[in-house]
Structure formats: C-alpha cells, structure tokens
PDB file of C-alpha atoms in Angstrom:
ATOM      1  CA  MET T   1    -349.936  75.731 156.484  1.00 42.00           C
ATOM      2  CA  VAL T   2    -349.141  72.156 157.460  1.00 44.00           C
ATOM      3  CA  VAL T   3    -351.556  70.402 159.807  1.00 44.00           C
ATOM      4  CA  PHE T   4    -350.433  67.379 161.837  1.00 43.00           C
ATOM      5  CA  SER T   5    -353.335  65.142 162.721  1.00 44.00           C
ATOM      6  CA  GLY T   6    -353.285  63.070 165.901  1.00 45.00           C
ATOM      7  CA  THR T   7    -355.554  60.476 164.343  1.00 45.00           C
ATOM      8  CA  GLY T   8    -355.003  58.318 161.331  1.00 46.00           C
ATOM      9  CA  ASN T   9    -353.172  55.183 160.387  1.00 47.00           C
ATOM     10  CA  SER T  10    -349.672  56.273 161.464  1.00 45.00           C
ATOM     11  CA  GLU T  11    -346.949  53.625 161.781  1.00 46.00           C
ATOM     12  CA  LYS T  12    -346.013  52.300 165.158  1.00 44.00           C
ATOM     13  CA  PRO T  13    -342.409  52.931 166.294  1.00 45.00           C
ATOM     14  CA  SER T  14    -341.601  49.271 166.126  1.00 46.00           C
ATOM     15  CA  ASP T  15    -342.964  49.023 162.617  1.00 48.00           C
ATOM     16  CA  ALA T  16    -340.935  52.042 161.517  1.00 44.00           C
ATOM     17  CA  MET T  17    -337.724  50.543 162.940  1.00 44.00           C
ATOM     18  CA  SER T  18    -338.409  47.235 161.264  1.00 47.00           C
ATOM     19  CA  SER T  19    -339.022  48.935 157.944  1.00 47.00           C
ATOM     20  CA  SER T  20    -335.786  50.940 158.249  1.00 46.00           C
ATOM     21  CA  ASP T  21    -333.712  47.852 159.097  1.00 50.00           C
ATOM     22  CA  SER T  22    -335.180  46.012 156.171  1.00 49.00           C
ATOM     23  CA  ALA T  23    -334.325  48.873 153.838  1.00 45.00           C
ATOM     24  CA  GLU T  24    -330.705  48.973 155.133  1.00 48.00           C
ATOM     25  CA  ASP T  25    -330.359  45.205 154.671  1.00 50.00           C
ATOM     26  CA  ASP T  26    -331.609  45.497 151.114  1.00 48.00           C
ATOM     27  CA  PHE T  27    -329.116  48.307 150.487  1.00 42.00           C
ATOM     28  CA  ARG T  28    -326.136  46.383 151.884  1.00 50.00           C
ATOM     29  CA  LYS T  29    -326.817  43.158 150.010  1.00 50.00           C
ATOM     30  CA  PRO T  30    -324.822  42.971 146.770  1.00 50.00           C
ATOM     31  CA  PRO T  31    -326.870  42.326 143.672  1.00 51.00           C
ATOM     32  CA  ALA T  32    -327.076  38.676 142.733  1.00 52.00           C
ATOM     33  CA  PRO T  33    -324.709  37.932 139.854  1.00 49.00           C
ATOM     34  CA  SER T  34    -326.213  36.983 136.586  1.00 48.00           C
ATOM     35  CA  PRO T  35    -325.762  33.271 135.889  1.00 50.00           C
ATOM     36  CA  ASN T  36    -324.244  34.095 132.486  1.00 51.00           C
ATOM     37  CA  LEU T  37    -321.783  36.761 133.817  1.00 45.00           C
ATOM     38  CA  SER T  38    -318.096  35.727 133.868  1.00 46.00           C
ATOM     39  CA  LEU T  39    -316.131  37.085 136.877  1.00 50.00           C
ATOM     40  CA  SER T  40    -312.660  36.561 135.358  1.00 56.00           C
ATOM     41  CA  LYS T  41    -310.926  39.450 133.608  1.00 61.00           C
ATOM     42  CA  PRO T  42    -310.506  39.072 129.872  1.00 65.00           C
ATOM     43  CA  LEU T  43    -306.932  38.467 128.766  1.00 73.00           C
ATOM     44  CA  ARG T  44    -305.238  41.367 127.024  1.00 74.00           C
ATOM     45  CA  PRO T  45    -304.503  40.522 123.403  1.00 86.00           C
ATOM     46  CA  PHE T  46    -300.946  40.883 122.055  1.00 92.00           C
ATOM     47  CA  PRO T  47    -299.752  41.075 118.476  1.00 94.00           C
ATOM     48  CA  GLU T  48    -297.662  38.197 117.161  1.00 95.00           C
ATOM     49  CA  VAL T  49    -294.652  40.518 116.727  1.00 97.00           C
ATOM     50  CA  ILE T  50    -293.661  42.413 119.894  1.00 97.00           C
ATOM     51  CA  SER T  51    -291.662  45.647 119.968  1.00 97.00           C
ATOM     52  CA  LEU T  52    -289.819  46.185 123.239  1.00 98.00           C
ATOM     53  CA  ASN T  53    -288.081  49.080 124.942  1.00 98.00           C
ATOM     54  CA  VAL T  54    -285.790  47.646 127.615  1.00 98.00           C
ATOM     55  CA  GLY T  55    -284.191  50.528 129.493  1.00 96.00           C
ATOM     56  CA  GLY T  56    -283.911  52.612 126.302  1.00 96.00           C
ATOM     57  CA  MET T  57    -282.697  49.783 124.028  1.00 97.00           C
ATOM     58  CA  TYR T  58    -285.071  48.491 121.372  1.00 98.00           C
ATOM     59  CA  PHE T  59    -285.806  44.878 120.474  1.00 98.00           C
ATOM     60  CA  THR T  60    -288.273  43.069 118.255  1.00 98.00           C
ATOM     61  CA  THR T  61    -289.280  39.459 118.770  1.00 97.00           C
ATOM     62  CA  ARG T  62    -292.197  37.064 118.488  1.00 97.00           C
ATOM     63  CA  LEU T  63    -294.749  36.679 121.256  1.00 97.00           C
ATOM     64  CA  SER T  64    -294.084  32.921 121.275  1.00 96.00           C
ATOM     65  CA  THR T  65    -290.391  33.601 122.017  1.00 97.00           C
ATOM     66  CA  LEU T  66    -291.232  35.574 125.164  1.00 97.00           C
ATOM     67  CA  ARG T  67    -293.580  32.775 126.232  1.00 96.00           C
ATOM     68  CA  ARG T  68    -291.078  29.980 125.457  1.00 96.00           C
ATOM     69  CA  TYR T  69    -290.841  28.859 129.112  1.00 96.00           C
ATOM     70  CA  GLU T  70    -293.968  29.125 131.249  1.00 93.00           C
ATOM     71  CA  ASP T  71    -292.403  29.790 134.662  1.00 94.00           C
ATOM     72  CA  THR T  72    -290.566  32.967 133.694  1.00 97.00           C
ATOM     73  CA  MET T  73    -291.223  36.632 134.343  1.00 96.00           C
ATOM     74  CA  LEU T  74    -291.443  37.352 130.610  1.00 97.00           C
ATOM     75  CA  ALA T  75    -294.072  34.650 130.084  1.00 96.00           C
ATOM     76  CA  ALA T  76    -296.083  36.078 132.980  1.00 96.00           C
ATOM     77  CA  MET T  77    -295.749  39.655 131.717  1.00 95.00           C
ATOM     78  CA  PHE T  78    -297.010  38.718 128.257  1.00 95.00           C
ATOM     79  CA  SER T  79    -299.652  36.243 129.392  1.00 94.00           C
ATOM     80  CA  GLY T  80    -302.341  38.916 129.072  1.00 92.00           C
ATOM     81  CA  ARG T  81    -303.045  38.985 132.795  1.00 91.00           C
ATOM     82  CA  HIS T  82    -300.914  42.057 133.552  1.00 91.00           C
ATOM     83  CA  TYR T  83    -300.733  45.639 132.409  1.00 93.00           C
ATOM     84  CA  ILE T  84    -297.485  46.582 130.634  1.00 94.00           C
ATOM     85  CA  PRO T  85    -296.726  50.286 130.070  1.00 96.00           C
ATOM     86  CA  ARG T  86    -295.760  51.538 126.636  1.00 96.00           C
ATOM     87  CA  ASP T  87    -293.337  54.228 125.563  1.00 96.00           C
ATOM     88  CA  PRO T  88    -294.462  57.157 123.350  1.00 96.00           C
ATOM     89  CA  GLU T  89    -293.776  55.033 120.244  1.00 96.00           C
ATOM     90  CA  GLY T  90    -296.040  52.229 121.440  1.00 96.00           C
ATOM     91  CA  ARG T  91    -293.266  49.790 122.382  1.00 97.00           C
ATOM     92  CA  TYR T  92    -293.789  47.692 125.514  1.00 97.00           C
ATOM     93  CA  PHE T  93    -291.517  49.091 128.210  1.00 98.00           C
ATOM     94  CA  ILE T  94    -289.409  47.057 130.682  1.00 97.00           C
ATOM     95  CA  ASP T  95    -287.573  49.176 133.268  1.00 97.00           C
ATOM     96  CA  ARG T  96    -284.320  47.211 133.197  1.00 96.00           C
ATOM     97  CA  ASP T  97    -280.854  47.740 131.722  1.00 96.00           C
ATOM     98  CA  GLY T  98    -281.114  46.306 128.229  1.00 97.00           C
ATOM     99  CA  LYS T  99    -277.395  45.712 127.666  1.00 97.00           C
ATOM    100  CA  TYR T 100    -277.692  41.933 127.955  1.00 97.00           C
ATOM    101  CA  PHE T 101    -281.329  41.492 126.958  1.00 98.00           C
ATOM    102  CA  GLY T 102    -280.227  40.428 123.475  1.00 97.00           C
ATOM    103  CA  ASP T 103    -278.465  37.440 125.064  1.00 97.00           C
ATOM    104  CA  ILE T 104    -281.718  36.581 126.871  1.00 98.00           C
ATOM    105  CA  LEU T 105    -283.641  36.652 123.583  1.00 98.00           C
ATOM    106  CA  ASN T 106    -281.010  34.577 121.756  1.00 97.00           C
ATOM    107  CA  PHE T 107    -281.352  31.843 124.361  1.00 97.00           C
ATOM    108  CA  LEU T 108    -285.152  31.932 124.169  1.00 97.00           C
ATOM    109  CA  ARG T 109    -284.991  31.780 120.375  1.00 96.00           C
ATOM    110  CA  GLU T 110    -282.550  28.921 119.838  1.00 94.00           C
ATOM    111  CA  GLY T 111    -280.778  28.075 123.093  1.00 96.00           C
ATOM    112  CA  GLU T 112    -277.677  30.149 122.263  1.00 96.00           C
ATOM    113  CA  LEU T 113    -275.391  30.865 125.227  1.00 96.00           C
ATOM    114  CA  PRO T 114    -273.376  34.096 125.656  1.00 96.00           C
ATOM    115  CA  HIS T 115    -269.639  34.481 125.260  1.00 94.00           C
ATOM    116  CA  ARG T 116    -267.629  33.635 128.366  1.00 93.00           C
ATOM    117  CA  ASN T 117    -266.875  37.261 129.207  1.00 93.00           C
ATOM    118  CA  ARG T 118    -270.626  37.970 129.473  1.00 95.00           C
ATOM    119  CA  VAL T 119    -271.668  34.848 131.391  1.00 96.00           C
ATOM    120  CA  ARG T 120    -271.741  36.446 134.853  1.00 94.00           C
ATOM    121  CA  ALA T 121    -273.764  39.457 133.702  1.00 96.00           C
ATOM    122  CA  VAL T 122    -276.255  37.344 131.723  1.00 97.00           C
ATOM    123  CA  HIS T 123    -276.599  35.050 134.746  1.00 97.00           C
ATOM    124  CA  ARG T 124    -277.751  38.063 136.802  1.00 96.00           C
ATOM    125  CA  GLU T 125    -280.302  38.959 134.134  1.00 97.00           C
ATOM    126  CA  ALA T 126    -281.519  35.357 133.961  1.00 97.00           C
ATOM    127  CA  GLN T 127    -282.064  35.488 137.727  1.00 97.00           C
ATOM    128  CA  TYR T 128    -284.099  38.685 137.365  1.00 97.00           C
ATOM    129  CA  TYR T 129    -286.290  37.212 134.606  1.00 97.00           C
ATOM    130  CA  SER T 130    -286.447  33.814 136.408  1.00 97.00           C
ATOM    131  CA  ILE T 131    -285.358  31.805 133.375  1.00 97.00           C
ATOM    132  CA  GLY T 132    -284.481  28.487 135.011  1.00 97.00           C
ATOM    133  CA  PRO T 133    -283.192  26.625 131.903  1.00 97.00           C
ATOM    134  CA  LEU T 134    -280.774  29.471 131.124  1.00 97.00           C
ATOM    135  CA  LEU T 135    -279.547  29.563 134.732  1.00 96.00           C
ATOM    136  CA  ASP T 136    -278.875  25.807 134.653  1.00 95.00           C
ATOM    137  CA  SER T 137    -276.978  26.068 131.368  1.00 96.00           C
ATOM    138  CA  LEU T 138    -274.848  29.003 132.517  1.00 96.00           C
ATOM    139  CA  GLU T 139    -273.920  27.339 135.801  1.00 93.00           C
ATOM    140  CA  ASP T 140    -272.452  24.399 133.884  1.00 93.00           C
ATOM    141  CA  ILE T 141    -269.908  26.500 131.987  1.00 93.00           C
ATOM    142  CA  GLN T 142    -266.988  28.705 132.938  1.00 92.00           C
ATOM    143  CA  PRO T 143    -266.545  30.897 134.830  1.00 93.00           C
ATOM    144  CA  LEU T 144    -269.585  29.895 136.917  1.00 93.00           C
ATOM    145  CA  THR T 145    -268.514  26.247 137.189  1.00 93.00           C
ATOM    146  CA  GLY T 146    -265.176  27.356 138.608  1.00 93.00           C
ATOM    147  CA  GLU T 147    -266.968  29.708 140.978  1.00 92.00           C
ATOM    148  CA  LYS T 148    -269.028  26.798 142.341  1.00 92.00           C
ATOM    149  CA  VAL T 149    -265.835  24.814 142.981  1.00 93.00           C
ATOM    150  CA  ARG T 150    -264.174  27.842 144.596  1.00 94.00           C
ATOM    151  CA  GLN T 151    -267.206  28.454 146.790  1.00 94.00           C
ATOM    152  CA  ALA T 152    -267.137  24.823 147.948  1.00 95.00           C
ATOM    153  CA  PHE T 153    -263.608  25.494 149.236  1.00 95.00           C
ATOM    154  CA  LEU T 154    -264.560  28.805 150.887  1.00 95.00           C
ATOM    155  CA  ASP T 155    -267.466  27.096 152.654  1.00 95.00           C
ATOM    156  CA  LEU T 156    -264.800  25.367 154.763  1.00 94.00           C
ATOM    157  CA  LEU T 157    -264.017  28.800 156.219  1.00 94.00           C
ATOM    158  CA  PRO T 158    -267.313  30.104 157.643  1.00 92.00           C
ATOM    159  CA  TYR T 159    -265.580  33.258 158.847  1.00 95.00           C
ATOM    160  CA  TYR T 160    -264.205  34.111 155.382  1.00 97.00           C
ATOM    161  CA  LYS T 161    -266.667  36.904 154.530  1.00 96.00           C
ATOM    162  CA  ASP T 162    -266.393  38.439 157.981  1.00 97.00           C
ATOM    163  CA  ASN T 163    -262.597  38.498 157.717  1.00 97.00           C
ATOM    164  CA  LEU T 164    -262.847  40.070 154.293  1.00 97.00           C
ATOM    165  CA  GLU T 165    -264.965  42.860 155.779  1.00 97.00           C
ATOM    166  CA  ARG T 166    -262.421  43.313 158.586  1.00 97.00           C
ATOM    167  CA  ILE T 167    -259.629  43.743 156.041  1.00 97.00           C
ATOM    168  CA  VAL T 168    -261.582  46.468 154.245  1.00 97.00           C
ATOM    169  CA  GLU T 169    -262.590  48.285 157.426  1.00 97.00           C
ATOM    170  CA  ILE T 170    -259.106  48.227 158.981  1.00 97.00           C
ATOM    171  CA  ALA T 171    -257.449  49.358 155.745  1.00 97.00           C
ATOM    172  CA  LYS T 172    -259.961  52.186 155.296  1.00 96.00           C
ATOM    173  CA  LEU T 173    -259.556  53.373 158.882  1.00 97.00           C
ATOM    174  CA  ARG T 174    -255.748  53.389 158.702  1.00 96.00           C
ATOM    175  CA  ALA T 175    -255.700  55.227 155.389  1.00 96.00           C
ATOM    176  CA  MET T 176    -258.075  57.888 156.717  1.00 96.00           C
ATOM    177  CA  GLN T 177    -256.149  58.317 159.961  1.00 96.00           C
ATOM    178  CA  LYS T 178    -252.848  58.774 158.134  1.00 94.00           C
ATOM    179  CA  LYS T 179    -254.406  60.677 155.196  1.00 95.00           C
ATOM    180  CA  ALA T 180    -252.591  58.141 153.025  1.00 95.00           C
ATOM    181  CA  ARG T 181    -253.229  56.696 149.586  1.00 95.00           C
ATOM    182  CA  PHE T 182    -252.727  53.149 150.834  1.00 96.00           C
ATOM    183  CA  ALA T 183    -252.758  51.092 154.025  1.00 97.00           C
ATOM    184  CA  LYS T 184    -250.822  47.998 155.095  1.00 97.00           C
ATOM    185  CA  LEU T 185    -252.094  45.061 157.138  1.00 96.00           C
ATOM    186  CA  LYS T 186    -250.510  41.918 158.542  1.00 97.00           C
ATOM    187  CA  ILE T 187    -252.501  38.794 157.727  1.00 97.00           C
ATOM    188  CA  CYS T 188    -251.776  35.240 158.822  1.00 95.00           C
ATOM    189  CA  VAL T 189    -252.868  32.465 156.450  1.00 94.00           C
ATOM    190  CA  TYR T 190    -252.170  28.904 157.536  1.00 92.00           C
ATOM    191  CA  LYS T 191    -253.642  25.577 156.460  1.00 91.00           C
ATOM    192  CA  GLU T 192    -252.494  23.261 159.271  1.00 81.00           C
ATOM    193  CA  GLU T 193    -253.464  23.717 162.910  1.00 69.00           C
ATOM    194  CA  MET T 194    -249.717  23.790 163.604  1.00 60.00           C
ATOM    195  CA  PRO T 195    -247.264  24.131 160.732  1.00 52.00           C
ATOM    196  CA  ILE T 196    -244.744  21.344 160.262  1.00 49.00           C
ATOM    197  CA  THR T 197    -241.360  22.262 161.692  1.00 56.00           C
ATOM    198  CA  PRO T 198    -238.107  20.234 161.791  1.00 51.00           C
ATOM    199  CA  TYR T 199    -238.464  19.995 165.571  1.00 52.00           C
ATOM    200  CA  GLU T 200    -241.839  18.250 165.394  1.00 51.00           C
ATOM    201  CA  ARG T 201    -241.047  15.474 162.970  1.00 50.00           C
ATOM    202  CA  PRO T 202    -239.194  13.113 165.357  1.00 48.00           C
ATOM    203  CA  LEU T 203    -241.956  13.336 167.961  1.00 48.00           C
ATOM    204  CA  PHE T 204    -245.103  13.368 165.812  1.00 47.00           C
ATOM    205  CA  ASN T 205    -245.051  10.655 163.173  1.00 45.00           C
ATOM    206  CA  SER T 206    -248.671  10.866 161.941  1.00 45.00           C
ATOM    207  CA  LEU T 207    -249.296  12.805 158.773  1.00 42.00           C
ATOM    208  CA  ARG T 208    -251.661  15.276 160.460  1.00 47.00           C
ATOM    209  CA  PHE T 209    -249.670  15.535 163.682  1.00 51.00           C
ATOM    210  CA  GLU T 210    -252.556  14.612 165.961  1.00 57.00           C
ATOM    211  CA  ARG T 211    -252.066  15.487 169.623  1.00 55.00           C
ATOM    212  CA  SER T 212    -253.930  14.882 172.826  1.00 59.00           C
ATOM    213  CA  ASP T 213    -256.053  17.717 174.224  1.00 60.00           C
ATOM    214  CA  SER T 214    -253.419  18.610 176.792  1.00 60.00           C
ATOM    215  CA  GLU T 215    -250.707  18.743 174.124  1.00 58.00           C
ATOM    216  CA  ALA T 216    -252.889  20.817 171.799  1.00 58.00           C
ATOM    217  CA  LYS T 217    -253.429  23.486 174.470  1.00 63.00           C
ATOM    218  CA  LEU T 218    -249.690  23.982 174.790  1.00 60.00           C
ATOM    219  CA  PHE T 219    -249.587  25.060 171.152  1.00 61.00           C
ATOM    220  CA  GLU T 220    -252.697  27.253 171.122  1.00 70.00           C
ATOM    221  CA  HIS T 221    -252.077  30.961 170.605  1.00 77.00           C
ATOM    222  CA  HIS T 222    -253.082  33.940 168.481  1.00 81.00           C
ATOM    223  CA  CYS T 223    -250.536  35.405 166.120  1.00 89.00           C
ATOM    224  CA  GLU T 224    -250.029  39.153 166.445  1.00 92.00           C
ATOM    225  CA  VAL T 225    -251.674  40.106 163.163  1.00 96.00           C
ATOM    226  CA  ASP T 226    -254.702  42.108 162.013  1.00 96.00           C
ATOM    227  CA  VAL T 227    -256.608  39.163 160.526  1.00 96.00           C
ATOM    228  CA  SER T 228    -256.011  35.427 160.608  1.00 95.00           C
ATOM    229  CA  PHE T 229    -257.283  32.703 158.216  1.00 95.00           C
ATOM    230  CA  GLY T 230    -257.071  29.002 159.034  1.00 92.00           C
ATOM    231  CA  PRO T 231    -256.926  26.156 159.516  1.00 90.00           C
ATOM    232  CA  TRP T 232    -258.861  24.116 156.929  1.00 92.00           C
ATOM    233  CA  GLU T 233    -258.859  20.615 155.462  1.00 90.00           C
ATOM    234  CA  ALA T 234    -258.758  20.576 151.666  1.00 91.00           C
ATOM    235  CA  VAL T 235    -256.351  20.093 148.783  1.00 92.00           C
ATOM    236  CA  ALA T 236    -256.436  23.843 148.183  1.00 93.00           C
ATOM    237  CA  ASP T 237    -253.425  25.451 149.855  1.00 93.00           C
ATOM    238  CA  VAL T 238    -252.401  28.815 151.301  1.00 95.00           C
ATOM    239  CA  TYR T 239    -251.722  30.325 147.876  1.00 95.00           C
ATOM    240  CA  ASP T 240    -255.220  29.373 146.710  1.00 96.00           C
ATOM    241  CA  LEU T 241    -256.758  31.232 149.643  1.00 96.00           C
ATOM    242  CA  LEU T 242    -254.527  34.256 149.044  1.00 97.00           C
ATOM    243  CA  HIS T 243    -255.767  34.300 145.457  1.00 96.00           C
ATOM    244  CA  CYS T 244    -259.383  34.225 146.699  1.00 96.00           C
ATOM    245  CA  ILE T 245    -258.787  37.167 149.034  1.00 97.00           C
ATOM    246  CA  VAL T 246    -257.119  39.330 146.376  1.00 97.00           C
ATOM    247  CA  SER T 247    -259.675  38.487 143.664  1.00 95.00           C
ATOM    248  CA  ASP T 248    -262.679  39.080 145.946  1.00 96.00           C
ATOM    249  CA  LEU T 249    -261.285  42.459 146.951  1.00 97.00           C
ATOM    250  CA  ALA T 250    -260.771  43.253 143.260  1.00 96.00           C
ATOM    251  CA  GLU T 251    -264.445  42.384 142.619  1.00 92.00           C
ATOM    252  CA  ARG T 252    -265.279  45.220 144.994  1.00 93.00           C
ATOM    253  CA  GLY T 253    -262.938  47.581 143.161  1.00 94.00           C
ATOM    254  CA  ILE T 254    -260.238  47.401 145.854  1.00 96.00           C
ATOM    255  CA  ALA T 255    -256.658  46.956 144.653  1.00 96.00           C
ATOM    256  CA  ALA T 256    -254.632  44.659 146.920  1.00 96.00           C
ATOM    257  CA  GLU T 257    -251.079  43.358 146.755  1.00 96.00           C
ATOM    258  CA  GLN T 258    -249.584  40.758 149.095  1.00 96.00           C
ATOM    259  CA  GLN T 259    -246.169  39.376 149.928  1.00 97.00           C
ATOM    260  CA  CYS T 260    -244.834  37.025 152.578  1.00 96.00           C
ATOM    261  CA  ILE T 261    -242.767  38.888 155.162  1.00 95.00           C
ATOM    262  CA  GLY T 262    -241.809  35.944 157.382  1.00 94.00           C
ATOM    263  CA  VAL T 263    -243.366  33.738 160.022  1.00 91.00           C
ATOM    264  CA  CYS T 264    -244.933  34.367 163.419  1.00 90.00           C
ATOM    265  CA  ASP T 265    -241.916  32.806 165.232  1.00 85.00           C
ATOM    266  CA  LYS T 266    -243.604  33.118 168.607  1.00 83.00           C
ATOM    267  CA  HIS T 267    -242.101  30.869 171.294  1.00 79.00           C
ATOM    268  CA  LEU T 268    -244.601  28.215 172.392  1.00 76.00           C
ATOM    269  CA  ILE T 269    -242.892  25.686 174.676  1.00 74.00           C
ATOM    270  CA  ASN T 270    -239.384  24.313 175.038  1.00 74.00           C
ATOM    271  CA  HIS T 271    -237.806  24.549 171.594  1.00 73.00           C
ATOM    272  CA  TYR T 272    -241.099  24.877 169.689  1.00 76.00           C
ATOM    273  CA  TYR T 273    -241.943  28.095 167.836  1.00 80.00           C
ATOM    274  CA  CYS T 274    -244.921  29.090 165.745  1.00 85.00           C
ATOM    275  CA  LYS T 275    -244.061  28.932 162.076  1.00 86.00           C
ATOM    276  CA  ARG T 276    -247.304  30.243 160.571  1.00 90.00           C
ATOM    277  CA  PRO T 277    -246.570  32.476 157.554  1.00 92.00           C
ATOM    278  CA  ILE T 278    -247.336  36.187 157.817  1.00 95.00           C
ATOM    279  CA  TYR T 279    -248.313  38.203 154.741  1.00 97.00           C
ATOM    280  CA  GLU T 280    -248.303  41.934 154.313  1.00 97.00           C
ATOM    281  CA  PHE T 281    -251.305  43.236 152.363  1.00 97.00           C
ATOM    282  CA  LYS T 282    -251.120  46.638 150.740  1.00 97.00           C
ATOM    283  CA  ILE T 283    -254.549  48.109 150.015  1.00 97.00           C
ATOM    284  CA  THR T 284    -254.463  51.047 147.594  1.00 96.00           C
ATOM    285  CA  TRP T 285    -257.450  53.382 147.692  1.00 95.00           C
ATOM    286  CA  TRP T 286    -256.789  55.666 144.754  1.00 92.00           C
TER     287      TRP T 286
END
C-alpha cells in the first residue's frame, strides 16, 4: 500500500521545471573534447608496391608512381584519405576500362607518350584521371594538334554542329519513310557571300566584291537545298569543310559520300545568277 503524504518537503512546480530543463541542457551538450584528442582521421597506410585491378586488367606499380603529380585523381585516391575497394585477391579496384591504363602508368613512370593511334583514347583517360602534364603533352602532338587547328576553323561557323545534326536527322527520316538503306540530301557549301562569276568581274573590282547594303540585298536568297554552309573568312576552302563534314559523320559511325552535282543557278537580277555549288550527300545506314 502506497501512502501519499500532503506534508513534507516536496518540490515546487517551478523548481521541478527548472531541474528538468537543466537536465535536458546537460544531456544536449556534447562532451568537451580532450585537449590531447586529435579530430583528424588517421591516413590509411599503403604498401610501397601497389597491385591494381582496373576494370578486370591487372597492373603492379609503386605507390610513388601513382602519387607522381599531386593534383591528379590517382594521387588523391592513394593519399590515404579515401577508401578504395579491393577485389577478392586483395588488389585495389578502379571501376574503369583498363585498356589504356598501361599508357597512363608509362607516362607517370618516365614521361613516355603513347603511339599516335592511341593518342585520342589516352587523352580521354588522362581527362578522367585529371593528369594535367599528360594532357598538355598529348595536345602538342598529332592528331590532337591538327584537331585544335581544325576546330579553330570550325569556330568560324557557329552553326556547324547544328547543321551536322540536321543532316543526320533528315537522312534518318528519309531512310525510314522510304524503308531504304540510304538517303540522299542536297547540301550547299560556299565560302564567299556571292561566288565570283564572269558577269561580276567588270563591275566589282575589289578582291572581296564589297557592295553597298542596297546592292547586297539584291543578291540575298536561300538556295533550295536541305542544309547550307557558308560563308566564312579563312584560307580553308570548300573542300576542307566537306572533309570536316564527312569525317565528323564517320566519327559517329555514319558512312557518307558526297559529289558536286552543279550549282544553284537561281536568277537574282538582270543577268546575275547564283553560282553556289550544290553537293549531293549519300548517307548509308547499313
């Protein structure tokens, strides 16, 4: 039997609340850190010789090789600050295609660069692993040097990539509509705003055939083609741009053939006719 007494030294409500708040505050406060306790995580130790499994391909190298350049992904991975999974054999695992990892290691070991036919692929791997010195070295040799020069030319045509997409989309649509193996497109490629014709030479003596705004409007028109490239100002000519179009389509696995089938020949004014060349592109899908 429990007896509750009305007398005694029972706590006042305010005192009870104060005691409860104090207890909660004490509970919420984190314990004071020991002055001798280090808050930083200890670095994971690595052996001097590292066995790697890169996408199922096995490599062995020194820890110092992987840490050769500080600002790389490999140096960060093997700095001891990160967890790296291991395969069942205990090799450190990197979930990446290992086909060109040997070229990465050879550069880290002694600065060796890959053969020309592997430069593009190794450049992609160097981007993934953020190896700046290797990227700089690769971009100074072929074929990447040539690609930089080519890209400088294509930068003069800001619509180039969009037109390339139009070629693919139109060719795909036509082939599907006709249930055909290939599709043909008409493409105009011209370098000058108005091609030089025998009729223009006596009247326009300047090399670039500059005209007033009113004269220029008389010659403005759109050739009846699927896609049109031009004009641009560079030494590179029409054949150089045609080569770019065909090679860029080939990079996407699309086979393309082209041949000149004539000129626009649209009447402009008086005895002037458009003489922009028209090319027929044949896109083969299988």
